Amino acid sequence: MIQIKSFHGLSTVLLASGLIASNFMSLNMLAKKDGGIPDISKLSSTPYSSIQIRSETKPDGAEEWTFASRQHDPKLKTLIIDDEKPTFNGAVKKKYTHKQDVAQFAIYPQGSDGKLTAKQIECIEKQAQGRSNGMMIADAGSVQVTPAIASVPIVGPVLAGIFFGQARKQAGEAASNLAGQWNDC
């Protein structure tokens, strides 16, 4: 029998029991094969796909779930940049950009007879090399910073993982763009 001598001990036991019960409930829901949670991770998608899940409770208490998926749906992509930068003479330089085009998952370059030219292939290789080099540089820098972030109690490991992943992604994209510009792609 567990003896609880203070309210602090009781609250700890209740909190631990609640957390354990919620984990078992989540595992039980995920283990049901014919259960109500759809496996969204197996859908093919692009960055411009959309998924919508709606839950509705009827007056008689019945629940109705609606799942709508629009995969590979061309949409308009709008880029709006309203930028103000100070200049050296004290004035403010304003720049407004509004660009709208059809969102595409991949832009396939057109070469001669629908095939890639040697220059286009070289550009793709250089950008891929730049991306991998940028990711390696981000790895080297993140190795120094990640332990400090991971030492934050409770959320530190999650924050460290997010920081590490975003650092690799951003450095890879920046290096790929730089490699493309450097090689006149």
mmCIF file of C-alpha atoms in Angstrom:
data_model
loop_
_atom_site.group_PDB
_atom_site.id
_atom_site.type_symbol
_atom_site.label_atom_id
_atom_site.label_comp_id
_atom_site.label_asym_id
_atom_site.label_seq_id
_atom_site.Cartn_x
_atom_site.Cartn_y
_atom_site.Cartn_z
ATOM 1 C CA MET A 1 0.000 0.000 0.000
ATOM 2 C CA ILE A 2 1.294 3.438 -0.890
ATOM 3 C CA GLN A 3 1.280 5.889 1.971
ATOM 4 C CA ILE A 4 0.834 9.500 0.960
ATOM 5 C CA LYS A 5 1.998 11.886 3.641
ATOM 6 C CA SER A 6 1.407 15.174 1.855
ATOM 7 C CA PHE A 7 -0.681 16.775 -0.837
ATOM 8 C CA HIS A 8 2.485 17.085 -2.971
ATOM 9 C CA GLY A 9 2.868 13.291 -3.047
ATOM 10 C CA LEU A 10 -0.802 12.804 -3.904
ATOM 11 C CA SER A 11 -0.659 15.265 -6.798
ATOM 12 C CA THR A 12 2.454 13.541 -8.144
ATOM 13 C CA VAL A 13 0.765 10.130 -8.072
ATOM 14 C CA LEU A 14 -2.398 11.489 -9.731
ATOM 15 C CA LEU A 15 -0.417 13.284 -12.446
ATOM 16 C CA ALA A 16 1.686 10.204 -13.175
ATOM 17 C CA SER A 17 -1.440 8.003 -13.339
ATOM 18 C CA GLY A 18 -3.133 10.423 -15.727
ATOM 19 C CA LEU A 19 -0.113 10.556 -18.036
ATOM 20 C CA ILE A 20 0.209 6.770 -18.096
ATOM 21 C CA ALA A 21 -3.532 6.358 -18.772
ATOM 22 C CA SER A 22 -3.451 8.885 -21.631
ATOM 23 C CA ASN A 23 -0.526 7.029 -23.233
ATOM 24 C CA PHE A 24 -2.398 3.724 -23.045
ATOM 25 C CA MET A 25 -5.512 5.362 -24.498
ATOM 26 C CA SER A 26 -3.505 6.824 -27.409
ATOM 27 C CA LEU A 27 -1.817 3.484 -28.107
ATOM 28 C CA ASN A 28 -5.196 1.736 -28.007
ATOM 29 C CA MET A 29 -6.663 4.193 -30.544
ATOM 30 C CA LEU A 30 -3.691 3.791 -32.881
ATOM 31 C CA ALA A 31 -3.713 -0.011 -32.601
ATOM 32 C CA LYS A 32 -7.268 -0.374 -33.947
ATOM 33 C CA LYS A 33 -7.047 -1.335 -37.609
ATOM 34 C CA ASP A 34 -10.605 -0.357 -38.473
ATOM 35 C CA GLY A 35 -10.573 2.613 -36.098
ATOM 36 C CA GLY A 36 -11.404 6.154 -37.050
ATOM 37 C CA ILE A 37 -7.896 7.633 -37.454
ATOM 38 C CA PRO A 38 -6.899 7.710 -41.149
ATOM 39 C CA ASP A 39 -3.255 7.163 -42.047
ATOM 40 C CA ILE A 40 -2.477 10.537 -43.604
ATOM 41 C CA SER A 41 1.227 9.757 -43.938
ATOM 42 C CA LYS A 42 0.568 7.276 -46.761
ATOM 43 C CA LEU A 43 -1.097 9.802 -49.064
ATOM 44 C CA SER A 44 0.926 11.049 -51.980
ATOM 45 C CA SER A 45 1.196 14.792 -51.804
ATOM 46 C CA THR A 46 3.046 17.851 -52.963
ATOM 47 C CA PRO A 47 3.796 21.064 -51.090
ATOM 48 C CA TYR A 48 0.653 22.519 -52.663
ATOM 49 C CA SER A 49 -1.764 19.708 -51.720
ATOM 50 C CA SER A 50 -4.412 20.235 -49.094
ATOM 51 C CA ILE A 51 -6.100 17.906 -46.624
ATOM 52 C CA GLN A 52 -9.151 18.800 -44.567
ATOM 53 C CA ILE A 53 -10.674 16.724 -41.765
ATOM 54 C CA ARG A 54 -13.963 17.861 -40.267
ATOM 55 C CA SER A 55 -15.849 16.427 -37.299
ATOM 56 C CA GLU A 56 -19.536 17.131 -36.819
ATOM 57 C CA THR A 57 -21.836 16.030 -33.996
ATOM 58 C CA LYS A 58 -25.436 15.472 -35.047
ATOM 59 C CA PRO A 59 -28.425 16.388 -32.807
ATOM 60 C CA ASP A 60 -28.959 12.702 -32.018
ATOM 61 C CA GLY A 61 -25.369 12.449 -30.710
ATOM 62 C CA ALA A 62 -23.902 10.637 -33.710
ATOM 63 C CA GLU A 63 -20.549 11.838 -34.977
ATOM 64 C CA GLU A 64 -19.835 12.346 -38.642
ATOM 65 C CA TRP A 65 -16.303 12.688 -39.980
ATOM 66 C CA THR A 66 -15.533 14.187 -43.372
ATOM 67 C CA PHE A 67 -12.166 13.799 -45.044
ATOM 68 C CA ALA A 68 -11.371 15.926 -48.109
ATOM 69 C CA SER A 69 -8.079 15.634 -49.963
ATOM 70 C CA ARG A 70 -6.934 17.674 -52.953
ATOM 71 C CA GLN A 71 -3.717 16.121 -54.198
ATOM 72 C CA HIS A 72 -1.657 17.590 -57.021
ATOM 73 C CA ASP A 73 -4.179 20.377 -57.454
ATOM 74 C CA PRO A 74 -2.743 23.393 -59.260
ATOM 75 C CA LYS A 75 -3.353 26.509 -57.252
ATOM 76 C CA LEU A 76 -2.324 30.078 -57.562
ATOM 77 C CA LYS A 77 0.729 30.958 -55.558
ATOM 78 C CA THR A 78 0.916 34.606 -54.553
ATOM 79 C CA LEU A 79 4.074 36.317 -53.371
ATOM 80 C CA ILE A 80 3.598 39.738 -51.807
ATOM 81 C CA ILE A 81 6.601 41.637 -50.483
ATOM 82 C CA ASP A 82 6.114 45.076 -48.962
ATOM 83 C CA ASP A 83 9.584 46.126 -47.914
ATOM 84 C CA GLU A 84 10.865 49.349 -46.378
ATOM 85 C CA LYS A 85 14.580 49.883 -45.830
ATOM 86 C CA PRO A 86 16.345 52.964 -44.507
ATOM 87 C CA THR A 87 18.985 54.495 -46.731
ATOM 88 C CA PHE A 88 22.218 56.211 -45.699
ATOM 89 C CA ASN A 89 20.830 59.719 -46.280
ATOM 90 C CA GLY A 90 17.942 59.177 -43.837
ATOM 91 C CA ALA A 91 15.215 58.490 -46.399
ATOM 92 C CA VAL A 92 13.182 55.291 -46.562
ATOM 93 C CA LYS A 93 13.331 53.154 -49.684
ATOM 94 C CA LYS A 94 10.024 51.378 -50.366
ATOM 95 C CA LYS A 95 9.720 48.284 -52.512
ATOM 96 C CA TYR A 96 6.431 46.544 -53.275
ATOM 97 C CA THR A 97 6.361 43.251 -55.154
ATOM 98 C CA HIS A 98 3.222 41.331 -56.103
ATOM 99 C CA LYS A 99 3.812 38.165 -58.098
ATOM 100 C CA GLN A 100 1.222 35.496 -58.847
ATOM 101 C CA ASP A 101 1.704 32.283 -60.791
ATOM 102 C CA VAL A 102 0.525 28.671 -60.866
ATOM 103 C CA ALA A 103 2.090 26.640 -58.084
ATOM 104 C CA GLN A 104 4.046 23.677 -59.335
ATOM 105 C CA PHE A 105 5.685 20.878 -57.426
ATOM 106 C CA ALA A 106 8.696 20.819 -59.711
ATOM 107 C CA ILE A 107 9.759 23.028 -62.571
ATOM 108 C CA TYR A 108 11.133 20.842 -65.304
ATOM 109 C CA PRO A 109 13.604 22.675 -67.506
ATOM 110 C CA GLN A 110 13.070 22.490 -71.223
ATOM 111 C CA GLY A 111 16.058 21.727 -73.373
ATOM 112 C CA SER A 112 16.424 20.725 -76.989
ATOM 113 C CA ASP A 113 13.836 18.158 -78.090
ATOM 114 C CA GLY A 114 12.380 17.991 -74.572
ATOM 115 C CA LYS A 115 15.673 16.717 -73.118
ATOM 116 C CA LEU A 116 18.019 18.452 -70.730
ATOM 117 C CA THR A 117 21.023 20.170 -72.197
ATOM 118 C CA ALA A 118 24.538 19.639 -70.831
ATOM 119 C CA LYS A 119 24.439 23.089 -69.192
ATOM 120 C CA GLN A 120 21.154 22.270 -67.424
ATOM 121 C CA ILE A 121 22.524 18.945 -66.174
ATOM 122 C CA GLU A 122 25.647 20.714 -64.913
ATOM 123 C CA CYS A 123 23.478 23.281 -63.095
ATOM 124 C CA ILE A 124 21.426 20.552 -61.405
ATOM 125 C CA GLU A 125 24.631 18.808 -60.279
ATOM 126 C CA LYS A 126 26.186 22.037 -58.965
ATOM 127 C CA GLN A 127 23.040 22.936 -57.027
ATOM 128 C CA ALA A 128 22.897 19.428 -55.534
ATOM 129 C CA GLN A 129 26.557 19.711 -54.503
ATOM 130 C CA GLY A 130 25.866 23.120 -52.971
ATOM 131 C CA ARG A 131 22.897 21.749 -51.033
ATOM 132 C CA SER A 132 24.886 18.838 -49.588
ATOM 133 C CA ASN A 133 27.825 21.108 -48.694
ATOM 134 C CA GLY A 134 25.459 23.549 -46.988
ATOM 135 C CA MET A 135 23.921 20.722 -44.972
ATOM 136 C CA MET A 136 27.384 19.560 -43.870
ATOM 137 C CA ILE A 137 28.250 23.097 -42.768
ATOM 138 C CA ALA A 138 24.969 23.308 -40.831
ATOM 139 C CA ASP A 139 25.771 19.953 -39.205
ATOM 140 C CA ALA A 140 29.155 21.240 -38.054
ATOM 141 C CA GLY A 141 27.631 24.409 -36.608
ATOM 142 C CA SER A 142 24.672 22.631 -35.031
ATOM 143 C CA VAL A 143 26.934 20.172 -33.229
ATOM 144 C CA GLN A 144 28.254 23.089 -31.178
ATOM 145 C CA VAL A 145 24.844 24.629 -30.412
ATOM 146 C CA THR A 146 22.551 21.603 -30.043
ATOM 147 C CA PRO A 147 23.855 20.400 -26.626
ATOM 148 C CA ALA A 148 23.168 23.820 -25.116
ATOM 149 C CA ILE A 149 19.592 23.782 -26.408
ATOM 150 C CA ALA A 150 19.077 20.135 -25.419
ATOM 151 C CA SER A 151 19.969 20.932 -21.818
ATOM 152 C CA VAL A 152 16.785 23.010 -21.391
ATOM 153 C CA PRO A 153 14.490 20.943 -19.137
ATOM 154 C CA ILE A 154 11.520 19.097 -20.664
ATOM 155 C CA VAL A 155 11.375 20.810 -24.086
ATOM 156 C CA GLY A 156 15.112 20.971 -24.776
ATOM 157 C CA PRO A 157 15.463 17.763 -26.808
ATOM 158 C CA VAL A 158 12.465 18.709 -28.966
ATOM 159 C CA LEU A 159 13.781 22.231 -29.528
ATOM 160 C CA ALA A 160 17.239 20.858 -30.331
ATOM 161 C CA GLY A 161 15.792 18.505 -32.931
ATOM 162 C CA ILE A 162 13.738 21.275 -34.527
ATOM 163 C CA PHE A 163 16.744 23.620 -34.524
ATOM 164 C CA PHE A 164 19.014 20.970 -36.034
ATOM 165 C CA GLY A 165 16.531 20.050 -38.784
ATOM 166 C CA GLN A 166 15.713 23.652 -39.693
ATOM 167 C CA ALA A 167 19.383 24.648 -39.697
ATOM 168 C CA ARG A 168 20.182 21.842 -42.165
ATOM 169 C CA LYS A 169 17.236 22.717 -44.383
ATOM 170 C CA GLN A 170 17.890 26.468 -44.487
ATOM 171 C CA ALA A 171 21.648 26.115 -44.984
ATOM 172 C CA GLY A 172 21.096 23.542 -47.738
ATOM 173 C CA GLU A 173 18.645 25.791 -49.594
ATOM 174 C CA ALA A 174 20.880 28.844 -49.248
ATOM 175 C CA ALA A 175 23.940 26.930 -50.464
ATOM 176 C CA SER A 176 21.977 25.460 -53.388
ATOM 177 C CA ASN A 177 20.810 28.925 -54.457
ATOM 178 C CA LEU A 178 24.330 30.315 -54.054
ATOM 179 C CA ALA A 179 25.802 27.475 -56.120
ATOM 180 C CA GLY A 180 23.218 28.078 -58.848
ATOM 181 C CA GLN A 181 23.954 31.815 -58.955
ATOM 182 C CA TRP A 182 27.711 31.265 -58.838
ATOM 183 C CA ASN A 183 27.543 28.932 -61.856
ATOM 184 C CA ASP A 184 25.101 31.180 -63.805
ATOM 185 C CA CYS A 185 22.182 28.756 -63.575
#
